[in-house]
C-alpha positions in Angstrom: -11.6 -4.7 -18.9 -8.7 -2.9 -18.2 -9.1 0.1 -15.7 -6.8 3.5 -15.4 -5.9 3.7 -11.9 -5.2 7.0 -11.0 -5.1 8.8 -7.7 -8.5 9.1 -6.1 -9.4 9.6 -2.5 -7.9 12.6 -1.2 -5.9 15.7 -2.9 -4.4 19.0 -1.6 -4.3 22.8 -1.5 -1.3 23.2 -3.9 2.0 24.5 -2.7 3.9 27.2 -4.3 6.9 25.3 -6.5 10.2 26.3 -5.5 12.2 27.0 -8.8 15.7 27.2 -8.9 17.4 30.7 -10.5 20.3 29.2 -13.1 23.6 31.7 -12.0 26.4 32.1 -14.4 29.8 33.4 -13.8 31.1 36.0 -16.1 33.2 35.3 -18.5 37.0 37.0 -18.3 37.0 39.8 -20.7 40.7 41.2 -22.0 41.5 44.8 -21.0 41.7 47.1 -24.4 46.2 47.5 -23.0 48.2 45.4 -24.5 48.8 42.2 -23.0 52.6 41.4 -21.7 52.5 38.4 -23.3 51.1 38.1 -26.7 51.1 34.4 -27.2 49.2 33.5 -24.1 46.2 31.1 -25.2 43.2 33.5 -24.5 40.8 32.3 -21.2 38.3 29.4 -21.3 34.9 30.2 -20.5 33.3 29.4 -17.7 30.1 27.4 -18.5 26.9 28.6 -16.3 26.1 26.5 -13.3 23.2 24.2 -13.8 19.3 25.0 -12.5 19.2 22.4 -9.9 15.5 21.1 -10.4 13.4 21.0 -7.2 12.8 17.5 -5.2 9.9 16.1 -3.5 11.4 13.4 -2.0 14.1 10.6 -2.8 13.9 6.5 -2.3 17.2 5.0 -2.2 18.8 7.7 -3.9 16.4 8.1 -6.7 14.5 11.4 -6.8 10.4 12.3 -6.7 11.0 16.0 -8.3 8.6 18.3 -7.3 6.9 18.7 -10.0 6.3 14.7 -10.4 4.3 15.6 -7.4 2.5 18.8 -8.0 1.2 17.4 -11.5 -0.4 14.4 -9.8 -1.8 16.8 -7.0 -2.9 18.7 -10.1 -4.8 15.7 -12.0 -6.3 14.6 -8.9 -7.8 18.2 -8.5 -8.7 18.2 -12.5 -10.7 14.4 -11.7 -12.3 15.8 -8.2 -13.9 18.9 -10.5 -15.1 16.2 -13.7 -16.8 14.5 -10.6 -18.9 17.5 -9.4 -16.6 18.3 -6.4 -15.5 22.0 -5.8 -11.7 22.0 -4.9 -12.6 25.8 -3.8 -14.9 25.3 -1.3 -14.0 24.3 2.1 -14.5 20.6 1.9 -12.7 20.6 -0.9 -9.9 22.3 0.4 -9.5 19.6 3.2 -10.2 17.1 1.0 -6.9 18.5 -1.2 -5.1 19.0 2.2 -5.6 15.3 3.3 -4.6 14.2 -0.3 -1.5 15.9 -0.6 0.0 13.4 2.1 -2.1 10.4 1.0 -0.4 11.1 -3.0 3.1 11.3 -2.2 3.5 8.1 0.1 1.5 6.2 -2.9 4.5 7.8 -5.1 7.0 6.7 -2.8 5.5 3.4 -2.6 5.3 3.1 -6.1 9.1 4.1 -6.9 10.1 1.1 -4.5 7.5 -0.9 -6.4 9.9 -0.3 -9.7 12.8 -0.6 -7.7 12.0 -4.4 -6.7 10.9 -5.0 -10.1 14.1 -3.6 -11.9 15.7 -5.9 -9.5 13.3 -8.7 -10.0 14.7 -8.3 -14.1 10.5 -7.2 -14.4 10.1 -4.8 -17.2 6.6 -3.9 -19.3 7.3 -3.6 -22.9 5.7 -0.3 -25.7 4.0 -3.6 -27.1 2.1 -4.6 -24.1 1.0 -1.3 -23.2 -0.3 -0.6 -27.2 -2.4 -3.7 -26.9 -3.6 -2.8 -23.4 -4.7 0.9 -24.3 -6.1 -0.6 -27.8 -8.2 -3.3 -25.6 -9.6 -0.5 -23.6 -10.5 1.7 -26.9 -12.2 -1.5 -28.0 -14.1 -1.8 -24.8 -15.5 1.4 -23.8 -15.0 3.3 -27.2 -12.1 6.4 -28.7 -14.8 9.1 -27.3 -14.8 7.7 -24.3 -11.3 7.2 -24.3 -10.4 10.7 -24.6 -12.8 11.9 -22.3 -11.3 9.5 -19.7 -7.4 11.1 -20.6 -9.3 14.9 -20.2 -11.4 13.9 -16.6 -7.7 12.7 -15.4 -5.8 16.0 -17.1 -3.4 13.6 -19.0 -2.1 13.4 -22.6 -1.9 10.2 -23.8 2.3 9.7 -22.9 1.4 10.4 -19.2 -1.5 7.7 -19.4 1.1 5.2 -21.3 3.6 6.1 -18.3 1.1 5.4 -15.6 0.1 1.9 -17.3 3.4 0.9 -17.7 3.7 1.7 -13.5 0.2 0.1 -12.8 1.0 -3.0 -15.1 4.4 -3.3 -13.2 2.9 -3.2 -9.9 0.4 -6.0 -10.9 2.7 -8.1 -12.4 5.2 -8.1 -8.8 1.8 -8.2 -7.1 1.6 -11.7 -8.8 4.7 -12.5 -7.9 3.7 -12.6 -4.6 0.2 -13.7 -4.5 1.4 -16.6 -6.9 3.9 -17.7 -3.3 0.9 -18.7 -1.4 -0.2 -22.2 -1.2 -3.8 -22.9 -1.5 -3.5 -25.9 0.9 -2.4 -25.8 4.1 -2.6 -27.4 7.6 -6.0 -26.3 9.4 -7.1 -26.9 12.6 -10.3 -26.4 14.4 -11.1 -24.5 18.0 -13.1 -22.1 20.0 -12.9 -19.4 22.5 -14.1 -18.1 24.9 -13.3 -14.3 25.4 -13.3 -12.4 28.7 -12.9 -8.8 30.1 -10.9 -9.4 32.7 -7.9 -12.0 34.0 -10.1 -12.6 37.5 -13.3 -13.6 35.3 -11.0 -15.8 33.0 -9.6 -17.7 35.8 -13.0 -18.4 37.1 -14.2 -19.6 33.6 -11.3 -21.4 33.2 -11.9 -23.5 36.6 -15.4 -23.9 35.9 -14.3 -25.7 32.0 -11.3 -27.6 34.1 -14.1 -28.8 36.5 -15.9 -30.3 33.6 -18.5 -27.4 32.6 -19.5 -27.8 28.6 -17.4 -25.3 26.9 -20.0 -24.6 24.5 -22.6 -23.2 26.7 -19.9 -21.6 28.8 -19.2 -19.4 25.9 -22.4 -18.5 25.3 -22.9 -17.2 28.4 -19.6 -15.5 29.1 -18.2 -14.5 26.2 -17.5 -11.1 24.8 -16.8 -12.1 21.4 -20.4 -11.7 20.0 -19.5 -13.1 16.2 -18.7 -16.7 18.2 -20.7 -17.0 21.2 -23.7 -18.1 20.1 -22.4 -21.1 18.5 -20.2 -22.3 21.4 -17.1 -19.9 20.6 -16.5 -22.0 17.4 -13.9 -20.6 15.2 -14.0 -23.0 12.5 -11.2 -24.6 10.2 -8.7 -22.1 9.5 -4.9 -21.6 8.8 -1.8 -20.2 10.0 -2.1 -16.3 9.5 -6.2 -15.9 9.4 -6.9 -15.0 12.8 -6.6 -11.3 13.8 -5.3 -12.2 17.4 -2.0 -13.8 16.5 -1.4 -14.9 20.0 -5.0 -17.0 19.8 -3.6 -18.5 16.8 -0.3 -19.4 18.2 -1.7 -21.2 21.0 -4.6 -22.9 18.8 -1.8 -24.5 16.7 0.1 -25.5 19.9 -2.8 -27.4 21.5 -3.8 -31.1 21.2 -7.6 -31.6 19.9 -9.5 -31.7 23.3 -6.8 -29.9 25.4 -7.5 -26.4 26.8 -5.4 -23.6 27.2 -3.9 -21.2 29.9 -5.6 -17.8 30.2 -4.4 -16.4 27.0 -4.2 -12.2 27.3 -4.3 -10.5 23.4 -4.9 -7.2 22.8 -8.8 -8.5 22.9 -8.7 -9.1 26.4 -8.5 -12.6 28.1 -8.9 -16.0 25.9 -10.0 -19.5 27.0 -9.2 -21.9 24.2 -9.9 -25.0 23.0 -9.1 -27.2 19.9 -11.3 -29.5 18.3 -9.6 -30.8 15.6 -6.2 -31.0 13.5 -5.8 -31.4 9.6 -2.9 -31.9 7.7 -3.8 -30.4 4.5 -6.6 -28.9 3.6 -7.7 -26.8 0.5 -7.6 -22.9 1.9 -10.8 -21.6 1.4 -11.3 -18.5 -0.9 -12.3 -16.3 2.0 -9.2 -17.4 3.9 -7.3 -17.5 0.6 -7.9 -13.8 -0.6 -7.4 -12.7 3.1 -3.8 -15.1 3.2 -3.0 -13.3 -0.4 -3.5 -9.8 1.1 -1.4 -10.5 4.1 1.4 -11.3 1.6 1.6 -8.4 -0.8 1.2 -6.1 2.2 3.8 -8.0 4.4 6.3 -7.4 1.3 5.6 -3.4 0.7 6.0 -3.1 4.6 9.3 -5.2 3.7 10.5 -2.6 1.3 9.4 0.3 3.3 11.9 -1.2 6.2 14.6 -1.6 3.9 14.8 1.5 2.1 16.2 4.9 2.5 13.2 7.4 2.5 13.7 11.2 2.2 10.9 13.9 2.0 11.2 17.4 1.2 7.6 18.2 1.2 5.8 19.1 4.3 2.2 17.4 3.9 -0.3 16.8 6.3 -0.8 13.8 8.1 -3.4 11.3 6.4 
């Protein structure tokens, strides 16, 4: 079933729009005297100068107009009230405050979204989108439908506009989920984890002097999601673990060796390996969470890489 994504979470107290005032410069009128020279070709006019339309913001030279902006600020606001929330009262109006900051870096982000696609030669045809908003008529009904387009305060070219952006996004989402292997090298070790560097030296002696590293983690260690089985951290692969210096070390070690005091921003790490595969199928735990790590390390990519501008002052989220 296809879903409309639209902006939910958080939305603002609206701003006033700044319009620009279109200026013309008069046109040169003859006096009623004669002129000296009769065959003088009469003046050009002047054409008035443009109404420069207000901007949000601009990504690598490509402008967010302002009222881009205020019109998803306003369908977020139209959604929050078909919900039951009151965008008067005072939760509402910090909800709408929080939102306004929260809507235009998901705009932002978006527009580089395009950007990489365009670049990418990724493009979502009238076709696709007519049988992707006929599947969803199918599927939940015309009534429902157009109750859907009046809960999100758009007409039905705005919707086709955001499903051509959403479909875009998914397909480039793909892209990059598509990159990650589902078999990798794995290995297996445990840890023990300790407040401070004096207590991890003592552990440490105490394993080196031929304690069982097992029970010595269950008795020392802070890490209450490993210590009662021994500090075991399973099979996993490269990019899982949330301490990346852990990881590093892991995949350095020989099965049976022990580490060095290892300091993360944890604290202080003992650690062993166990064992080392080659390849290995990625579990789907491991594999979603690998897969999520991608597409985010490639937005942060094009955030680094591009040329941001706001004009907007917004909250902070």
């Amino acid at each position: 079933m296809v879903i409309i994504k639209r902006f939910h979470l958080l939305v603002v107290m609206s701003i006033i729009l700044m319009t620009g005032c279109a200026t013309s410069t008069p046109q040169i009128v003859p006096t009623t005297e004669s002129p000296a020279n009769t065959d003088a070709p009469a003046p050009t006019p002047i054409p008035p100068t443009p109404t420069i339309e207000p901007v949000a913001a601009e990504v690598n030279g490509q402008k967010l107009t302002l009222a881009e902006y205020e019109r998803q600020i306003a369908r977020y606001e139209t959604s929050m009230t078909a919900a039951g929330q009151d965008p008067s009262t005072e939760e509402g109006q910090q909800a709408l405050e929080q939102a306004r900051s929260w809507v235009l870096e998901r705009m932002l982000e978006q527009i580089l979204i395009e950007q990489a696609a365009t670049e990418a030669g990724v493009s979502i045809s009238d076709q696709e989108i007519d049988m992707t908003i006929e599947s969803l008529k199918a599927d939940i009904g015309e009534a429902e439908f157009q109750r859907r387009l009046e809960n999100e305060g758009m007409t039905l070219e705005e919707m086709r506009e955001e499903l051509r952006r959403e479909m875009i996004a998914s397909e480039m989402v793909n892209r990059i989920v598509d990159q990650v292997p589902t078999t990798a090298e794995h290995i297996r070790a445990r840890h023990i984890l300790l407040t401070t560097p004096e207590e991890a030296q003592q552990v440490l002696a105490q394993l080196e002097a031929g304690n069982d590293f097992g029970a010595m983690a269950q008795a020392y260690s802070k890490d209450e999601s490993t210590r009662d089985n021994g500090g075991d951290l399973g099979y996993f692969p490269r990019g899982i673990l949330t301490s990346r210096e852990v990881e590093e070390v892991a995949f350095s070690l020989q099965p049976g060796q022990l580490s060095a005091v290892i300091q993360s921003e944890l604290g202080y790490h003992i650690i062993q390996s166990l064992e080392r595969v080659p390849e290995l199928d990625v579990s789907p735990d491991n594999l979603r969470l690998l897969r999520d790590k991608a597409v985010r390390e490639w937005i942060d990519n094009l955030w680094a890489q591009a040329n941001v501008q706001r004009y907007v002052t917004v909250s902070a989220q």
